[in-house]
Coordinates of C-alpha atoms and ligand atoms in Angstrom, one line a residue:
M6 CA 42.0 -50.8 60.6
S7 CA 41.4 -47.5 62.3
A8 CA 39.4 -47.9 65.5
L9 CA 36.4 -45.7 66.2
V10 CA 36.2 -43.6 69.3
L11 CA 32.6 -43.3 70.2
G12 CA 30.5 -41.6 72.8
H13 CA 27.0 -42.4 74.0
M14 CA 23.6 -42.2 72.3
N15 CA 22.1 -38.7 72.0
P16 CA 25.6 -37.2 72.1
D17 CA 26.3 -34.3 74.4
T18 CA 29.3 -32.0 74.3
D19 CA 31.4 -34.2 76.5
S20 CA 30.9 -37.4 74.4
I21 CA 31.7 -35.6 71.1
I22 CA 34.7 -33.6 72.4
S23 CA 36.0 -36.7 74.3
A24 CA 35.8 -38.7 71.0
I25 CA 37.9 -36.0 69.2
A26 CA 40.4 -35.6 72.1
A27 CA 40.8 -39.4 72.7
A28 CA 41.2 -40.1 69.0
D29 CA 44.0 -37.4 68.9
L30 CA 45.6 -39.0 72.0
Y31 CA 45.4 -42.6 70.7
A32 CA 46.8 -41.6 67.3
K33 CA 49.7 -39.8 69.0
R34 CA 50.4 -42.9 71.0
G35 CA 50.5 -44.9 67.8
F36 CA 47.0 -46.4 67.7
A37 CA 45.0 -45.4 64.6
A38 CA 41.7 -44.0 65.8
T39 CA 38.9 -41.9 64.3
P40 CA 36.4 -39.9 66.3
A41 CA 32.7 -40.8 65.8
A42 CA 29.3 -39.9 67.3
Q43 CA 25.9 -41.6 67.5
G44 CA 24.2 -38.5 66.0
Q45 CA 24.5 -34.9 65.0
P46 CA 25.8 -32.3 67.5
T47 CA 23.3 -30.3 69.6
P48 CA 23.2 -26.5 69.3
E49 CA 25.4 -26.3 72.4
T50 CA 28.0 -28.7 70.9
E51 CA 27.8 -26.9 67.5
F52 CA 28.6 -23.6 69.3
V53 CA 31.7 -25.2 70.9
L54 CA 32.9 -26.9 67.7
K55 CA 32.6 -23.6 65.8
K56 CA 34.2 -21.5 68.5
F57 CA 37.3 -23.6 68.5
G58 CA 37.4 -24.6 64.8
L59 CA 36.7 -28.3 65.3
S60 CA 34.7 -30.5 63.0
A61 CA 31.8 -32.7 64.0
P62 CA 32.8 -36.4 64.0
Q63 CA 31.3 -38.8 61.5
V64 CA 27.9 -40.3 62.5
V65 CA 28.0 -44.0 63.3
T66 CA 25.0 -46.1 64.2
D67 CA 26.2 -49.7 63.7
V68 CA 29.6 -50.9 64.9
A69 CA 29.3 -54.6 63.9
G70 CA 32.8 -56.0 63.4
K71 CA 34.5 -52.7 64.3
Q72 CA 37.2 -51.9 66.8
L73 CA 36.0 -49.4 69.4
Y74 CA 37.2 -47.1 72.1
L75 CA 34.2 -46.0 74.3
V76 CA 34.1 -42.5 75.8
D77 CA 31.6 -41.1 78.3
Y78 CA 29.7 -44.4 78.9
S79 CA 30.1 -48.1 79.4
D80 CA 26.5 -49.4 79.4
L81 CA 24.8 -51.2 76.6
P82 CA 21.5 -49.2 76.5
Q83 CA 23.7 -46.2 75.4
A84 CA 25.6 -48.2 72.8
P85 CA 24.9 -48.5 69.1
Q86 CA 23.8 -51.6 67.2
G87 CA 26.3 -54.3 66.5
M88 CA 28.1 -54.3 69.9
D89 CA 28.0 -58.1 70.0
S90 CA 30.6 -58.4 67.3
A91 CA 32.6 -55.2 68.0
T92 CA 35.9 -55.3 69.9
I93 CA 36.3 -52.8 72.7
L94 CA 39.9 -51.7 73.1
G95 CA 39.4 -49.1 75.8
I96 CA 37.0 -47.0 77.9
V97 CA 37.5 -43.5 79.2
D98 CA 34.5 -42.5 81.4
H99 CA 33.2 -40.8 84.5
H100 CA 30.0 -42.7 85.0
K101 CA 29.3 -45.8 87.1
L102 CA 30.7 -48.9 85.5
G103 CA 28.1 -50.2 83.0
D104 CA 27.4 -53.6 81.6
V105 CA 29.7 -53.9 78.5
T106 CA 31.9 -56.9 78.5
T107 CA 35.0 -57.6 76.5
S108 CA 36.7 -60.6 74.9
T109 CA 40.2 -59.2 75.2
P110 CA 42.0 -57.1 77.8
L111 CA 41.3 -53.4 77.6
E112 CA 42.6 -50.1 78.7
A113 CA 40.1 -48.5 81.1
W114 CA 40.3 -45.1 82.7
I115 CA 37.1 -44.6 84.7
W116 CA 37.3 -41.9 87.4
P117 CA 34.8 -40.3 89.7
V118 CA 35.2 -36.8 88.3
G119 CA 32.7 -34.3 86.6
C120 CA 33.6 -34.9 83.0
T121 CA 35.4 -37.4 80.7
T122 CA 37.6 -34.7 79.3
T123 CA 39.0 -34.2 82.8
V124 CA 40.2 -37.8 82.7
L125 CA 41.6 -37.2 79.2
K126 CA 43.5 -34.2 80.4
S127 CA 45.3 -36.4 82.9
I128 CA 46.0 -39.0 80.2
Y129 CA 47.6 -36.4 78.0
D130 CA 49.8 -35.4 81.0
F131 CA 50.5 -39.1 81.8
Y132 CA 52.0 -39.7 78.3
C133 CA 53.6 -36.2 78.2
I134 CA 51.6 -35.4 75.0
E135 CA 50.8 -31.7 74.3
I136 CA 47.1 -30.9 73.9
P137 CA 46.4 -29.0 70.7
K138 CA 45.0 -25.5 71.4
N139 CA 41.6 -26.1 69.7
I140 CA 41.1 -29.4 71.4
A141 CA 41.9 -27.8 74.8
G142 CA 39.2 -25.2 74.1
G143 CA 36.6 -28.0 73.4
M144 CA 37.7 -30.0 76.5
L145 CA 37.3 -27.0 78.7
C146 CA 33.8 -26.4 77.4
A147 CA 32.9 -30.0 77.9
I148 CA 33.8 -29.7 81.6
L149 CA 31.8 -26.4 81.9
S150 CA 28.9 -28.2 80.3
D151 CA 29.0 -31.4 82.4
T152 CA 29.6 -29.6 85.7
V153 CA 27.1 -26.8 84.9
I154 CA 29.9 -24.2 85.3
F155 CA 31.1 -26.0 88.5
K156 CA 27.7 -25.9 90.2
S157 CA 26.8 -29.6 89.8
P158 CA 27.5 -31.8 92.8
T159 CA 29.5 -34.0 90.3
C160 CA 32.1 -31.3 90.0
T161 CA 35.5 -32.1 91.7
E162 CA 38.8 -30.2 92.4
A163 CA 40.3 -32.1 89.5
D164 CA 37.7 -30.6 87.1
K165 CA 38.5 -27.1 88.2
Q166 CA 42.2 -27.7 87.9
A167 CA 41.8 -29.1 84.4
V168 CA 39.7 -26.1 83.4
D169 CA 42.5 -23.7 84.7
A170 CA 45.2 -25.6 82.7
L171 CA 43.1 -26.0 79.6
A172 CA 42.1 -22.3 79.6
K173 CA 45.8 -21.3 79.5
I174 CA 46.4 -23.7 76.5
A175 CA 43.3 -22.5 74.7
G176 CA 43.8 -18.8 75.5
V177 CA 40.5 -18.4 77.2
A178 CA 40.6 -15.5 79.7
D179 CA 37.2 -15.7 81.3
V180 CA 35.9 -19.3 81.6
K181 CA 32.7 -18.4 83.5
A182 CA 31.7 -15.9 80.8
L183 CA 32.3 -18.6 78.1
G184 CA 30.3 -21.0 80.2
M185 CA 27.3 -18.6 80.4
E186 CA 27.5 -17.9 76.6
M187 CA 27.4 -21.6 76.0
F188 CA 24.4 -22.2 78.4
K189 CA 22.5 -19.3 76.7
V190 CA 22.9 -21.2 73.4
K191 CA 21.8 -24.4 75.1
S192 CA 18.7 -22.6 76.6
A193 CA 17.3 -21.6 73.2
V194 CA 14.2 -23.7 72.3
E195 CA 13.0 -21.7 69.3
G196 CA 12.7 -23.8 66.1
A197 CA 13.3 -27.1 67.9
S198 CA 10.7 -29.8 67.8
M199 CA 9.4 -31.3 71.0
H200 CA 11.0 -34.6 70.0
D201 CA 14.3 -32.9 69.6
L202 CA 14.0 -31.2 73.0
V203 CA 13.1 -34.4 74.8
F204 CA 15.9 -36.4 73.2
R205 CA 18.6 -33.6 73.2
D206 CA 20.0 -35.1 76.4
Y207 CA 18.1 -38.3 77.1
K208 CA 19.0 -41.7 78.4
D209 CA 17.1 -45.0 78.9
F210 CA 17.9 -47.1 82.0
D211 CA 17.0 -50.6 83.0
M212 CA 15.7 -50.3 86.6
N213 CA 14.9 -53.7 88.1
G214 CA 13.5 -54.8 84.7
N215 CA 11.7 -51.6 84.0
K216 CA 12.6 -49.4 81.1
V217 CA 12.9 -45.9 82.4
G218 CA 13.8 -42.8 80.3
I219 CA 15.2 -39.7 81.8
G220 CA 15.8 -36.6 79.8
Q221 CA 17.2 -33.2 80.9
L222 CA 17.1 -29.7 79.6
E223 CA 19.4 -27.2 81.3
V224 CA 18.4 -23.5 81.0
V225 CA 19.5 -20.2 82.4
D226 CA 15.9 -19.4 83.4
L227 CA 12.9 -21.8 83.6
S228 CA 10.5 -19.2 82.3
I229 CA 12.1 -19.9 78.9
L230 CA 10.3 -23.3 79.0
E231 CA 7.0 -22.1 80.3
K232 CA 5.4 -21.9 76.8
V233 CA 6.5 -25.4 75.7
K234 CA 5.9 -27.2 79.0
A235 CA 2.5 -28.7 78.1
D236 CA 3.9 -29.8 74.7
L237 CA 6.9 -31.4 76.4
Q238 CA 4.6 -33.3 78.7
A239 CA 2.6 -34.6 75.7
E240 CA 5.8 -35.6 74.0
I241 CA 7.1 -37.7 77.0
E242 CA 3.7 -39.4 77.2
K243 CA 4.2 -40.4 73.6
V244 CA 7.8 -41.7 74.4
K245 CA 6.4 -43.6 77.4
S246 CA 3.8 -45.3 75.2
E247 CA 6.6 -46.9 73.2
G248 CA 7.1 -49.6 75.8
R249 CA 8.5 -47.7 78.8
H250 CA 7.4 -47.9 82.5
S251 CA 8.2 -44.2 83.1
V252 CA 9.7 -41.2 81.4
F253 CA 10.9 -38.2 83.4
L254 CA 12.1 -34.9 82.0
L255 CA 14.2 -32.7 84.2
L256 CA 13.9 -29.0 83.5
T257 CA 16.9 -27.6 85.3
D258 CA 17.3 -24.0 86.2
I259 CA 21.1 -23.5 86.4
M260 CA 20.7 -20.1 88.2
K261 CA 18.1 -21.2 90.8
E262 CA 20.0 -24.5 91.1
G263 CA 17.1 -26.9 91.0
S264 CA 14.9 -28.9 88.6
E265 CA 11.3 -29.2 87.8
M266 CA 10.7 -32.8 86.8
L267 CA 7.9 -33.6 84.4
I268 CA 6.4 -37.1 85.1
V269 CA 4.7 -39.9 83.2
S270 CA 4.7 -43.3 84.9
D271 CA 2.8 -46.5 85.4
N272 CA 3.5 -45.8 89.1
P273 CA 3.7 -42.0 89.7
A274 CA 4.1 -42.7 93.5
I275 CA 7.6 -43.9 92.6
V276 CA 8.6 -40.2 92.5
E277 CA 7.6 -39.6 96.2
K278 CA 9.4 -42.8 97.1
A279 CA 12.6 -41.7 95.4
F280 CA 12.7 -38.0 96.4
G281 CA 10.4 -37.8 99.5
V282 CA 8.4 -35.0 97.9
K283 CA 4.8 -35.3 96.6
A284 CA 4.3 -34.4 92.9
E285 CA 1.6 -31.8 92.2
G286 CA -0.2 -33.2 89.2
K287 CA 2.3 -34.2 86.6
S288 CA 5.4 -32.4 87.9
V289 CA 7.5 -31.8 90.9
W290 CA 10.1 -29.1 91.9
L291 CA 13.3 -30.7 93.3
P292 CA 15.4 -28.0 94.9
G293 CA 19.1 -28.4 94.6
V294 CA 18.8 -31.2 92.0
M295 CA 21.1 -30.6 89.1
S296 CA 22.7 -33.9 88.2
R297 CA 20.9 -36.8 86.6
K298 CA 23.8 -39.1 87.3
K299 CA 24.4 -38.3 90.9
Q300 CA 21.0 -37.1 92.3
V301 CA 18.3 -38.7 90.1
V302 CA 19.4 -42.1 88.7
P303 CA 20.6 -43.5 92.1
N304 CA 17.3 -42.4 93.8
F305 CA 15.2 -44.0 91.2
E306 CA 17.3 -47.2 91.2
K307 CA 16.7 -47.5 94.9
A308 CA 13.0 -46.8 94.6
F309 CA 12.5 -49.4 91.8
K310 CA 14.3 -52.1 93.9
Ligands
MG430 MG1 27.6 -37.4 78.5
MG431 MG1 30.2 -36.7 80.5
MG432 MG1 24.8 -33.4 81.3

C-alpha cells in the first residue's frame, strides 16, 4: 500500500510542496508514497506549481485505515477525518510538537527552522539523493513564502542557505524578485469570496479549552484590503458564531512589516492582555508582527491560561 504524504488543513505552499518533495524522497528511499493535500491549492501555490511544472496533489479528506506521513504539522485540529485508524509513519515539520500520537515507532524530523522544505533539503542531503530541478524550484518558493522573503522572525540561517542551494539547482537567478512576484499573486483579492479569503491561510487552535481561529492574509500593501475589510470582519463574525470563542484575522503588510488584526471575541480584552496594545474598535495594529506561529499563537496561549 502506498502511504499518503499529507500537509495540514487549508494547505499553504509549504504543505503542498513538502508533500510532493517528501513523497519523492520516500519513494527514492524505497518507501512507496503519494503526495496528497487537504484541499485545492491557493492562487499563490498554483503560481508556484505552474512556474515549475509540478502537478497539484490529490485531495484527501478522510484517512481512515491509511498509512500516513505528515508534513508541516503534527496537531490533530489540522488533521483530516479518520486519524484514529490511520498509521503515522513519519513527520517532517517546523512547528511546535502537536498532539498526534502513534501506535508504532516513527521517523520524526522536527526542526526550529522557517519552513518544512528547509528540513527536507537536509534530508535529501543526508541520504545523498539528488533533488529534481522542478521540486527544488517549488521548495525554494515554499521557503520564500513561509519566511516572507526572509523577513519573518521565523527565518533562520539554514533557510537562507537552503534557498541559495535550491536556487542553483532550479536555475533561479534572482530569488527576491521571484518572491515578490509570488507575493503579488498572493495579494490579489479580486474574484475571491470572503469565505475563501478568511480560510486561505487559517488555523483553529485549542487554547485552554477555548476554540480560537486565527487566519492570515499577507499582502504587499494593506491598501489592497481596504475595500474588503468590513466584509472580512462580517465573515469572521460568522465563523466565530459557529462555536468559537474568538476569531482573529491578521492582515499582514509585508513591506511595512506589521499586521492589522481584525478581532471578534467573547472577551476582546484578551487582545490587550496578549499584546499590551489596546484595540481601537474591532481591530488593532501590531507593528513588527509577521508570524502567526512565533508572534501571535504563543502570546494568545499565554493570555488564555
Ligand atoms: Mg504551513
Ligand atoms: Mg510551513
Ligand atoms: Mg504562513
